[in-house]
XYZ file of C-alpha atoms in Angstrom:
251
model
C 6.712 85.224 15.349
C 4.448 85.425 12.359
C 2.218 84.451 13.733
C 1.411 87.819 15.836
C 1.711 89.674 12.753
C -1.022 87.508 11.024
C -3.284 87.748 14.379
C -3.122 91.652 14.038
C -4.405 91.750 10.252
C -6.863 89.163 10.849
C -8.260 91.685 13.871
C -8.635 94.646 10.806
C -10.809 92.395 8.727
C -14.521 93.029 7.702
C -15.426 89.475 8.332
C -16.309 89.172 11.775
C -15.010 86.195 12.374
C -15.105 84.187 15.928
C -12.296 81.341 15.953
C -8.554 81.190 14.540
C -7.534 77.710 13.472
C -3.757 78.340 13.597
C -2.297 75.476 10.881
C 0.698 74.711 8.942
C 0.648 74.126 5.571
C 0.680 70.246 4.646
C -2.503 69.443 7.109
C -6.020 68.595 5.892
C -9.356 69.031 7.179
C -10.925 66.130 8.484
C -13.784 67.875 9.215
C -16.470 69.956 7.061
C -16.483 73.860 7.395
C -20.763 73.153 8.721
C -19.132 70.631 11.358
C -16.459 73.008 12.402
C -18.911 75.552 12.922
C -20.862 73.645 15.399
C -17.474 72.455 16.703
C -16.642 76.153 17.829
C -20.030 76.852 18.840
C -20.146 74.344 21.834
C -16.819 75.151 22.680
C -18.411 78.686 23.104
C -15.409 80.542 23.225
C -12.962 77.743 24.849
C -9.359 77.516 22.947
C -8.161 74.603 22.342
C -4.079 73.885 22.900
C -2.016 71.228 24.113
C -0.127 71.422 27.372
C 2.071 69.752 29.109
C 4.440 71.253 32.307
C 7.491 69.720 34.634
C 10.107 67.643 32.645
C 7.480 67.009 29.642
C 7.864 70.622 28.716
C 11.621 70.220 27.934
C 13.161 73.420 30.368
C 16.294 73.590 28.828
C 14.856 74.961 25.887
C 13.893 78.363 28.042
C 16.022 77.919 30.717
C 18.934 78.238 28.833
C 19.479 81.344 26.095
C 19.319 80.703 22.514
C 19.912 82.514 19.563
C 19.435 82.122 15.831
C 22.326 81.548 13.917
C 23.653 80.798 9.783
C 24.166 77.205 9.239
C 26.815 77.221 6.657
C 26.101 73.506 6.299
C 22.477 73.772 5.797
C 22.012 77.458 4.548
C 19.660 77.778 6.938
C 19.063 79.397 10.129
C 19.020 77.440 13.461
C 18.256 77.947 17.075
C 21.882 77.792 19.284
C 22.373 77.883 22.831
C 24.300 80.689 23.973
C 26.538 80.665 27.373
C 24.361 80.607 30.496
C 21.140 80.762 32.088
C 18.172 82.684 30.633
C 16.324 84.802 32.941
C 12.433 83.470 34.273
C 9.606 84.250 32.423
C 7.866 87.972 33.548
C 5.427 87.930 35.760
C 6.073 84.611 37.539
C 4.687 83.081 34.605
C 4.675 79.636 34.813
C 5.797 77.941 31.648
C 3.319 75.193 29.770
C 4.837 73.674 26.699
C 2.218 73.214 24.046
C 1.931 73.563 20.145
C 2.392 76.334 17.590
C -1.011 75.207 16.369
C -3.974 75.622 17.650
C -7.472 76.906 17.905
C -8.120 80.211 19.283
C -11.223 82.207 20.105
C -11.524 85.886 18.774
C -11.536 87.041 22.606
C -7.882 85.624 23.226
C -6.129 86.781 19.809
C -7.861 90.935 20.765
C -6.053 89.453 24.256
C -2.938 88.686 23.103
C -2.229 91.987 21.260
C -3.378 94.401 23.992
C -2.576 92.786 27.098
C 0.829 94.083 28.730
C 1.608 90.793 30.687
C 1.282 88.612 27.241
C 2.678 91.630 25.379
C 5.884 91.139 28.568
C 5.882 86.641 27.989
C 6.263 87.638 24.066
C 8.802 89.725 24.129
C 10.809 87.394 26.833
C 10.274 84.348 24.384
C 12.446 85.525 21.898
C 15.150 84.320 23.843
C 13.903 80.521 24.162
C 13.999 77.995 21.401
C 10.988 77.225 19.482
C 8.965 80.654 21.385
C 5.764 79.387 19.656
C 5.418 75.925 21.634
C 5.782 77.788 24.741
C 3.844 81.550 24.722
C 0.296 80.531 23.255
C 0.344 77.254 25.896
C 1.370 79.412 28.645
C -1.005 82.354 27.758
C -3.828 79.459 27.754
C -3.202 77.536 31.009
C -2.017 80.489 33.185
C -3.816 80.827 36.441
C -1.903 84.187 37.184
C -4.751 86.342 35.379
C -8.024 85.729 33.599
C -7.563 85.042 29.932
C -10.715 84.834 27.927
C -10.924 81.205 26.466
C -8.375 79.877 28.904
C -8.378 76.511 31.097
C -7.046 76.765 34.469
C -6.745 72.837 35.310
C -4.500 70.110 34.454
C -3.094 70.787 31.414
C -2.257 67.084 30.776
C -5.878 66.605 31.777
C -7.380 66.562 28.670
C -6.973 66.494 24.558
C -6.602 68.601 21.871
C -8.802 68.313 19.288
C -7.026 70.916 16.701
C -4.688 68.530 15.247
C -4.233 64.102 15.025
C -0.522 63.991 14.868
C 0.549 59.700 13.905
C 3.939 60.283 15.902
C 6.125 57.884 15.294
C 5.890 54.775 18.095
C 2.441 56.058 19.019
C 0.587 55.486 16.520
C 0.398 53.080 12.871
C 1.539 54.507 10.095
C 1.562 53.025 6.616
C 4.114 55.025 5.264
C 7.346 56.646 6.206
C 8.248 59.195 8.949
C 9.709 62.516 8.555
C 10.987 64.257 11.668
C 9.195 61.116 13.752
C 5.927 62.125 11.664
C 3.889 60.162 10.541
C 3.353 61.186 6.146
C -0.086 59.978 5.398
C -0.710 57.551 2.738
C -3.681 56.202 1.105
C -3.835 53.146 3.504
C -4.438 55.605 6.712
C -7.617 56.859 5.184
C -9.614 54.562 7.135
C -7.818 55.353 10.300
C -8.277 59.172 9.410
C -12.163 59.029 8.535
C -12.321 57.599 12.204
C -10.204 60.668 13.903
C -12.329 63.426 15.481
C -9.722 65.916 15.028
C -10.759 69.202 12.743
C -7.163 69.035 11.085
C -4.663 65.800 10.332
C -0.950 66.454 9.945
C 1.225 65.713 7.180
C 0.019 65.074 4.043
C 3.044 65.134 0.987
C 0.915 65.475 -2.097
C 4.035 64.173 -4.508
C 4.721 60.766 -2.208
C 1.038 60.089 -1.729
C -1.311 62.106 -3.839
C -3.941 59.784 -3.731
C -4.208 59.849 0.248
C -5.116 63.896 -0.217
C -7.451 63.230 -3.496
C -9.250 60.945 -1.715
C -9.662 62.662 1.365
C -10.582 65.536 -0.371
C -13.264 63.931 -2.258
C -14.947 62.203 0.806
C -15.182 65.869 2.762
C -16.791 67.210 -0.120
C -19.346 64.739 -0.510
C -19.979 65.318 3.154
C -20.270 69.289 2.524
C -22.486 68.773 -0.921
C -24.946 66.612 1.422
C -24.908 68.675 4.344
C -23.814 66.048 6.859
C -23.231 66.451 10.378
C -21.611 63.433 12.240
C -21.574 62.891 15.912
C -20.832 65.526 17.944
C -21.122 64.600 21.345
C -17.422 63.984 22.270
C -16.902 67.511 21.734
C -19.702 67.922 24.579
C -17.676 66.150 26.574
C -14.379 67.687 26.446
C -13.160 69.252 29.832
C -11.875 72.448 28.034
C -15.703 73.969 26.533
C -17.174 76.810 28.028
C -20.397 76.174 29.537
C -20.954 78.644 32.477
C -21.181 81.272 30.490
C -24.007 82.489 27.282
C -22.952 81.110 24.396
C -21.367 83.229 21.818
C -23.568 83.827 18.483
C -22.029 82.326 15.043
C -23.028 82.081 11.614
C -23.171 79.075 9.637
């Protein structure tokens, strides 16, 4: 996953930073960088990933081999099922479907790349289809081990706050949908201004380019003015660390 090989450069950087917002490309902030840094410091070291177990989480994807293969078709690779079952995950690991996004304290990514039991879930992943919803989910709810940042109760139990996803038959959209995805246009910009997300996914800047110019206009005049708004539903959020001293950040 590349995303293991951007954790460990991120880990040799001068900048000591505290959080990784894991994102794909075509998301934008709905947050300033001053908000987000209050964000992360009352989660005080809390990650924040989706999770969902039993049927939700889809078993045949890791209960059943896969393997990446060349669509001739496409000219792409894709994820095939091979013949028979997979083995369990290592460690009697119990499996948590989440996202490949996410935010992540620094405590969980120095975690994840010197731990042998997450080192053990990687390296059984690649085996499963679509490794990345599965390993950083897992790694987060698992009650098997401590794991700096993690939450131990019901994943379905509470939100994520990373990313406001419009799927399609959940929520309005005012555009089209692309793989059941919602592709923001400039008539969900009041809907978006009223998300407490940090992140909203997708934006296509040659179908709607005045959806991300306008966005991008109204979180800069938020970051020229130094405005903060409400932050008390992050207080609230089930996932935060508050037993414990709270981690120093800059702003």
């Amino acid at each position: 996953m590349a995303d293991i090989h951007c954790m460990k450069e991120l880990l040799t950087s001068p900048v000591k930073w505290r959080y990784l917002v894991n994102i794909p490309g075509q998301q934008f902030p709905l947050r300033t960088n001053l908000e987000m840094v209050k964000i992360f410091k009352i989660y005080n070291g809390a990650n924040d990933q989706l999770g969902v177990s039993g049927k939700k989480s889809l078993p045949r994807r890791y209960k059943i081999k896969h393997h990446v293969v060349w669509d001739k078709k496409t000219g792409r690779n894709i994820t095939a099922e091979s013949v028979g079952r997979y083995p369990p995950p290592p460690h009697n690991f119990q499996i948590v479907k989440g996202s490949a996004y996410g935010t992540f304290s620094r405590a969980f990514v120095e975690f994840v790349m010197t731990d042998r039991r997450a080192h053990d879930l990687i390296e059984w992943s690649r085996g499963i289809e679509s490794p990345d919803e599965y390993v950083w989910s897992t790694l987060h709810h698992t009650k098997i081990m401590k794991v700096p940042g993690g939450f131990t109760g019901d994943p379905e139990s509470k939100r994520s706050m990373t990313t406001f996803v419009a799927w399609q038959r959940e929520v309005p959209c005012e555009s089209i949908h692309v793989r059941w995805i919602c592709i923001f246009s400039a008539a969900d910009l009041p809907m978006l201004k009223r998300r407490p997300e940090l992140f909203a996914n997708k934006f296509y800047i040659d179908l709607h380019p005045v959806a991300l110019h306008c966005l991008d206009q109204y979180i800069f005049n938020l970051t020229i003015t130094n405005q903060v708004r409400d932050l008390q539903l992050y207080r609230e959020l089930p996932f935060i660390l508050t037993n414990q001293r709270p981690t120093l950040m800059n702003t």
